[in-house]
Short mmCIF file of C-alpha atoms in Angstrom, two decimals:
data_model
loop_
_atom_site.label_atom_id
_atom_site.label_comp_id
_atom_site.label_asym_id
_atom_site.label_seq_id
_atom_site.Cartn_x
_atom_site.Cartn_y
_atom_site.Cartn_z
CA MET A 1 79.30 149.47 54.49
CA ARG A 2 77.73 146.09 55.20
CA LYS A 3 81.19 144.50 55.23
CA THR A 4 82.39 147.04 57.78
CA LYS A 5 79.44 146.22 60.07
CA LEU A 6 80.19 142.51 59.75
CA ASP A 7 83.82 143.18 60.63
CA TYR A 8 82.75 145.05 63.77
CA ILE A 9 80.38 142.24 64.73
CA ASN A 10 83.08 139.60 64.23
CA ILE A 11 85.56 141.61 66.25
CA SER A 12 83.01 142.06 69.05
CA LEU A 13 82.17 138.36 69.10
CA THR A 14 85.87 137.50 69.19
CA ILE A 15 86.40 139.84 72.13
CA ILE A 16 83.41 138.34 73.97
CA LEU A 17 84.77 134.83 73.31
CA VAL A 18 88.22 135.79 74.60
CA VAL A 19 86.69 137.36 77.72
CA LEU A 20 84.58 134.25 78.37
CA VAL A 21 87.61 131.98 77.96
CA MET A 22 89.61 134.20 80.34
CA LEU A 23 86.78 134.18 82.88
CA ASN A 24 86.53 130.40 82.60
CA PHE A 25 90.26 129.98 83.21
CA ALA A 26 90.08 132.46 86.10
CA ALA A 27 87.19 130.55 87.68
CA ARG A 28 88.96 127.22 87.26
CA PHE A 29 92.14 128.67 88.76
CA LYS A 30 90.18 130.19 91.63
CA ASN A 31 88.51 126.82 92.30
CA LYS A 32 91.85 125.00 92.02
CA GLU A 33 90.50 122.82 89.20
CA GLN A 34 94.07 122.42 87.95
CA ASP A 35 94.98 120.73 91.26
CA LYS A 36 92.22 118.12 91.19
CA ILE A 37 93.43 114.57 90.52
CA LEU A 38 92.25 111.01 90.88
CA TRP A 39 93.51 109.53 94.15
CA ASN A 40 92.70 106.65 96.49
CA ALA A 41 92.89 106.26 100.25
CA GLU A 42 93.16 103.18 102.48
CA ILE A 43 93.46 102.30 106.16
CA HIS A 44 95.89 99.53 107.09
CA SER A 45 96.79 97.93 110.39
CA TYR A 46 100.45 97.42 111.26
CA THR A 47 102.49 96.09 114.16
CA GLU A 48 106.14 95.22 114.53
CA ASP A 49 105.25 92.25 116.77
CA SER A 50 105.07 89.59 114.08
CA GLN A 51 104.90 86.80 116.67
CA THR A 52 101.46 87.78 117.90
CA GLU A 53 98.61 85.79 116.37
CA ASN A 54 96.11 88.63 116.82
CA SER A 55 98.11 91.55 115.50
CA ASN A 56 96.59 94.93 116.21
CA ILE A 57 92.98 94.19 115.29
CA ILE A 58 91.17 97.47 114.69
CA GLN A 59 87.61 98.39 113.84
CA ILE A 60 86.80 101.70 112.18
CA VAL A 61 83.88 103.51 113.82
CA GLU A 62 83.97 106.55 111.51
CA ALA A 63 86.48 108.00 109.10
CA SER A 64 86.41 110.89 106.64
CA LEU A 65 88.92 112.90 104.63
CA HIS A 66 88.11 116.57 104.03
CA ASN A 67 89.33 119.44 101.92
CA ASN A 68 88.16 122.65 103.56
CA PHE A 69 88.84 124.79 100.46
CA ASN A 70 85.90 123.36 98.51
CA GLN A 71 84.19 121.46 101.37
CA SER A 72 84.73 118.07 99.72
CA VAL A 73 84.36 114.95 101.87
CA SER A 74 85.43 111.35 101.25
CA ASP A 75 83.96 108.68 103.54
CA ILE A 76 84.54 104.95 103.98
CA ASP A 77 83.21 102.94 101.05
CA SER A 78 79.96 101.23 102.06
CA GLU A 79 81.26 98.00 100.51
CA SER A 80 84.50 98.07 102.51
CA LYS A 81 85.13 95.97 105.58
CA ARG A 82 85.45 97.87 108.86
CA VAL A 83 87.70 95.39 110.69
CA THR A 84 91.27 94.51 109.79
CA SER A 85 94.53 93.43 111.40
CA ALA A 86 98.23 93.38 110.62
CA LYS A 87 97.92 89.67 109.79
CA SER A 88 95.06 90.27 107.35
CA GLU A 89 95.41 90.99 103.66
CA ASP A 90 92.28 93.14 103.88
CA PHE A 91 92.33 96.90 104.24
CA ILE A 92 89.65 99.55 104.65
CA SER A 93 89.02 101.75 101.63
CA PHE A 94 87.50 105.17 101.09
CA LYS A 95 84.94 105.96 98.40
CA ILE A 96 86.55 108.29 95.86
CA TRP A 97 85.08 108.21 92.37
CA GLN A 98 86.13 111.40 90.62
CA LYS A 99 88.96 113.91 90.40
CA GLU A 100 89.19 115.88 93.61
CA LEU A 101 91.60 117.97 95.66
CA LEU A 102 93.83 116.03 98.01
CA PRO A 103 92.52 116.19 101.58
CA ASP A 104 93.75 118.74 104.10
CA SER A 105 92.14 117.27 107.24
CA LEU A 106 91.19 113.91 108.74
CA ASN A 107 88.54 112.69 111.15
CA LEU A 108 89.14 109.13 112.38
CA LYS A 109 87.59 107.19 115.24
CA TYR A 110 88.41 103.53 115.75
CA PHE A 111 88.42 100.75 118.33
CA SER A 112 91.51 98.73 119.21
CA ILE A 113 90.21 95.25 119.90
CA ASP A 114 93.54 94.13 121.38
CA GLU A 115 93.70 97.09 123.77
CA ARG A 116 89.92 97.38 124.37
CA LYS A 117 90.16 101.14 123.75
CA PHE A 118 88.54 103.72 121.50
CA TYR A 119 90.80 106.28 119.78
CA LEU A 120 90.08 109.58 118.06
CA LEU A 121 92.22 111.61 115.64
CA GLN A 122 91.00 114.94 114.29
CA THR A 123 93.85 116.73 112.58
CA HIS A 124 95.02 118.87 109.68
CA LEU A 125 97.00 117.10 106.95
CA PRO A 126 100.06 118.54 105.16
CA TYR A 127 98.28 119.34 101.90
CA GLU A 128 101.18 121.10 100.15
CA LYS A 129 103.62 118.35 101.10
CA MET A 130 101.35 115.65 99.67
CA LYS A 131 100.71 117.75 96.57
CA ASN A 132 104.44 118.15 95.95
CA LEU A 133 105.00 114.41 96.32
CA VAL A 134 102.59 113.78 93.43
CA LYS A 135 104.81 114.88 90.57
CA ASP A 136 102.80 113.37 87.75
CA LYS A 137 99.23 114.68 87.61
CA ASN A 138 98.22 111.61 85.56
CA GLU A 139 99.21 109.09 88.21
CA VAL A 140 96.73 107.90 90.85
CA PRO A 141 98.46 108.07 94.24
CA PHE A 142 97.36 106.04 97.26
CA LEU A 143 97.08 107.74 100.63
CA ILE A 144 97.68 105.14 103.35
CA LEU A 145 96.71 105.62 106.98
CA GLU A 146 98.79 103.06 108.85
CA VAL A 147 97.26 102.43 112.28
CA GLN A 148 99.72 101.10 114.84
CA PRO A 149 99.25 100.09 118.51
CA LYS A 150 98.74 102.69 121.24
CA GLY A 151 97.19 105.29 118.97
CA LYS A 152 100.12 105.88 116.63
CA ILE A 153 99.13 106.63 113.02
CA LEU A 154 101.41 107.14 110.01
CA LEU A 155 100.27 108.94 106.89
CA LYS A 156 102.02 107.59 103.79
CA ILE A 157 101.66 108.18 100.08
CA ARG A 158 102.38 105.51 97.46
CA PRO A 159 102.62 106.00 93.71
CA ASN A 160 100.38 103.78 91.63
CA GLU A 161 103.31 101.69 90.49
CA GLU A 162 104.03 98.01 90.94
CA ASN A 163 106.24 97.33 93.99
CA ALA A 164 106.49 101.07 94.73
CA GLU A 165 107.43 101.85 98.33
CA PRO A 166 105.15 104.31 100.16
CA LYS A 167 106.73 107.53 101.40
CA LEU A 168 106.16 108.74 104.93
CA VAL A 169 104.34 112.07 104.99
CA GLU A 170 103.49 112.65 108.64
CA THR A 171 103.16 110.89 112.01
CA PHE A 172 100.22 111.46 114.36
CA VAL A 173 99.16 110.25 117.80
CA SER A 174 95.45 109.75 118.34
CA LYS A 175 93.87 110.26 121.75
CA GLU A 176 91.89 107.79 123.81
CA THR A 177 88.20 108.62 123.70
CA THR A 178 84.84 107.27 124.80
CA GLY A 179 82.67 104.78 122.95
CA ASP A 180 80.09 102.09 123.50
CA LEU A 181 79.12 98.65 122.24
CA ASN A 182 76.49 100.00 119.84
CA MET A 183 79.24 101.69 117.80
CA LEU A 184 80.76 98.26 117.18
CA VAL A 185 77.86 95.88 116.67
CA TYR A 186 75.40 97.99 114.68
CA GLU A 187 75.64 98.45 110.92
CA THR A 188 73.53 100.44 108.47
CA SER A 189 72.51 98.90 105.16
CA LEU A 190 69.96 100.29 102.67
CA GLY A 191 68.93 102.84 105.24
CA GLU A 192 68.20 100.22 107.90
CA LYS A 193 70.23 99.79 111.10
CA TYR A 194 70.72 96.27 112.43
CA ASN A 195 72.79 94.41 115.01
CA ARG A 196 75.35 92.09 113.42
CA TYR A 197 76.13 90.42 116.76
CA PRO A 198 72.83 89.63 118.52
CA GLY A 199 73.23 88.49 122.10
CA ILE A 200 76.60 90.18 122.64
CA GLU A 201 76.05 92.57 125.55
CA SER A 202 79.50 93.88 126.49
CA ILE A 203 82.63 95.21 124.82
CA THR A 204 84.59 92.42 126.53
CA ASP A 205 82.37 89.77 124.92
CA TYR A 206 82.68 91.47 121.54
CA ALA A 207 86.47 91.77 121.74
CA ASP A 208 86.84 88.15 122.90
CA LEU A 209 84.67 86.97 120.00
CA LEU A 210 86.94 88.64 117.44
CA GLN A 211 90.30 88.32 119.14
CA ASN A 212 90.48 85.03 121.02
CA GLN A 213 91.91 81.96 119.34
CA PHE A 214 91.68 78.30 120.27
CA LYS A 215 93.09 75.01 119.09
CA TRP A 216 90.27 73.24 117.27
CA SER A 217 89.57 70.73 114.54
CA VAL A 218 86.63 69.73 112.33
CA LYS A 219 85.10 66.34 111.61
CA ILE A 220 82.46 65.79 108.92
CA GLU A 221 80.19 62.73 109.12
CA LYS A 222 78.77 61.90 105.67
CA GLU A 223 76.24 59.52 104.22
CA ASP A 224 77.32 56.51 102.15
CA GLY A 225 78.83 57.51 98.81
CA ASP A 226 79.36 61.16 99.74
CA ILE A 227 82.69 62.69 98.73
CA LEU A 228 83.81 65.77 100.63
CA LYS A 229 85.05 68.50 98.28
CA SER A 230 85.69 71.59 100.37
CA VAL A 231 85.40 72.89 103.92
CA TYR A 232 86.21 76.35 105.16
CA ALA A 233 84.91 78.85 107.65
CA ASN A 234 84.69 82.58 108.18
CA SER A 235 85.64 84.24 111.45
CA PHE A 236 83.73 87.06 113.08
CA LYS A 237 86.44 89.33 111.63
CA LYS A 238 85.11 88.19 108.24
CA GLU A 239 88.38 86.46 107.43
CA SER A 240 88.49 83.06 105.77
CA ILE A 241 89.65 80.03 107.79
CA ASP A 242 90.83 77.20 105.54
CA VAL A 243 90.20 73.76 107.07
CA LEU A 244 90.17 71.58 103.95
CA GLU A 245 93.54 69.91 104.42
CA ASP A 246 93.76 67.68 107.50
CA ASN A 247 90.44 69.04 108.70
CA ASP A 248 90.46 66.56 111.58
CA THR A 249 93.79 67.94 112.82
CA ALA A 250 93.59 70.65 115.47
CA SER A 251 95.17 74.05 114.76
CA ILE A 252 95.06 77.39 116.53
CA ARG A 253 92.33 79.39 114.84
CA SER A 254 89.87 82.21 115.43
CA ILE A 255 86.31 81.54 116.59
CA PRO A 256 84.31 80.67 113.45
CA SER A 257 81.05 82.41 112.60
CA THR A 258 80.00 80.25 109.62
CA PHE A 259 81.10 76.93 108.13
CA TYR A 260 80.80 76.26 104.40
CA ILE A 261 80.72 72.57 103.48
CA TYR A 262 80.67 71.26 99.91
CA TRP A 263 80.33 67.60 98.85
CA GLU A 264 79.12 65.47 95.98
CA ASN A 265 77.24 62.24 95.41
CA LYS A 266 76.27 62.17 91.72
CA LYS A 267 75.14 65.74 92.33
CA ASN A 268 76.80 68.69 94.07
CA TYR A 269 75.62 69.68 97.55
CA SER A 270 76.50 72.50 99.93
CA ILE A 271 75.44 74.04 103.24
CA GLN A 272 76.24 77.11 105.32
CA TYR A 273 76.14 76.49 109.06
CA THR A 274 75.98 79.80 110.92
CA PHE A 275 76.38 80.23 114.67
CA SER A 276 74.79 82.66 117.09
CA PRO A 277 77.65 84.91 118.30
CA ILE A 278 76.83 84.54 122.00
CA GLU A 279 76.15 80.78 121.71
CA ILE A 280 79.49 79.94 120.07
CA LEU A 281 81.42 82.30 122.40
CA THR A 282 79.79 80.72 125.46
CA ALA A 283 80.56 77.23 124.16
CA PHE A 284 84.25 78.01 123.64
CA ARG A 285 84.48 79.59 127.09
CA LYS A 286 82.86 76.59 128.74
CA LEU A 287 85.10 74.07 127.00
CA ASN A 288 88.22 76.16 127.53
CA ALA A 289 87.46 76.38 131.25
CA ASN A 290 88.28 72.68 131.41
CA ASP A 291 91.99 72.68 132.23
CA ALA A 292 92.42 69.04 131.21
CA PRO A 293 94.57 68.60 128.09
CA GLY A 294 92.75 68.09 124.84
CA ASP A 295 91.57 69.92 121.76
CA ILE A 296 88.20 71.37 120.89
CA ASN A 297 86.42 69.56 118.06
CA PHE A 298 83.59 70.57 115.74
CA ASN A 299 81.49 67.70 114.46
CA PHE A 300 78.97 68.06 111.63
CA LYS A 301 76.59 65.43 110.31
CA ILE A 302 75.51 66.30 106.77
CA TYR A 303 72.56 64.89 104.83
CA LYS A 304 71.40 65.26 101.25
CA ASN A 305 67.73 65.59 102.16
CA ALA A 306 67.74 66.84 105.75
CA TYR A 307 69.12 69.62 107.90
CA ALA A 308 72.72 69.29 109.05
CA LYS A 309 73.52 68.84 112.73
CA GLY A 310 76.46 70.42 114.51
CA GLU A 311 78.14 70.19 117.89
CA ILE A 312 81.34 71.19 119.64
CA SER A 313 83.14 69.04 122.21
CA LYS A 314 86.21 68.57 124.38
CA ASN A 315 87.15 65.64 126.62
CA GLY A 316 83.68 64.15 126.53
CA VAL A 317 81.83 67.42 127.13
CA VAL A 318 79.48 67.88 124.13
CA ILE A 319 77.56 71.07 123.35
CA PRO A 320 74.97 71.04 120.52
CA LEU A 321 75.17 74.09 118.22
CA LYS A 322 72.14 75.43 116.40
CA ASP A 323 72.27 76.65 112.83
CA ALA A 324 71.00 80.23 112.96
CA TYR A 325 69.66 79.99 109.39
CA PRO A 326 68.97 76.30 108.76
CA GLU A 327 68.35 75.13 105.20
CA LYS A 328 68.50 71.83 103.39
CA PRO A 329 71.25 71.28 100.77
#
């Protein structure tokens, strides 16, 4: 009799287990858990005009990928740059850290620095088409939003394979929209909002600061025994400008935001010389207004136990440049 009761209990428990497993599978199927995969997304700039020095410089104002089925949202990674160009090796990346459904809609607002225009694209994405292009659920596909001039945007998908060519999924045309300077110069970090470009008061000034290029060179005046090791600069697009080789030879370059100078004299020394955005822009404009032939030259005097001094000049016109964050080596 006891054995019969145990048999009934075991059978009941087995049935309950089967029902629970079936309910679990049903819930997962209903929530499309089987369709969730690891994927990445990036924004690239592209232009066919390879002769242009400033090739389609864009700045992302806001961007998010959505899946409306489960209300998932993927935003721009807080560590990602917001400005890129077709000439740059940098791209803008989304923050995606777990398996998720591919997106079915896009919200993208950006500023074309070359065109001085804001663009907006709010659109549905071909979810099923993208899903069908990902044949292997174990691969990690890359969704690429390729931003081209005049609002054209291509959605591509690339397998996570070396030298794999991305496949075109869809073509969109974003619309011109409104925007203001605050959208471009302000950045939020650790919950605080701050202006990355103090003194810049117009979109024209901001665009000129990032876009314009000039022919300039660098000269470093050292103390006796100093050996220069490395010199480079960053632009306001946060791209590196290499000026180590022939640093006294003028080349066409972007407006620098910060110079990094490294030297040695029994010990290693280094400085960062950072410019005020409006001060350096005004200096370049003033010197460039001089139509007489000649190149613009940066001159730095570096010291082991004192603050460095910097200036910019052309044809005898010399403009001192302050270091926004002065420090001794």
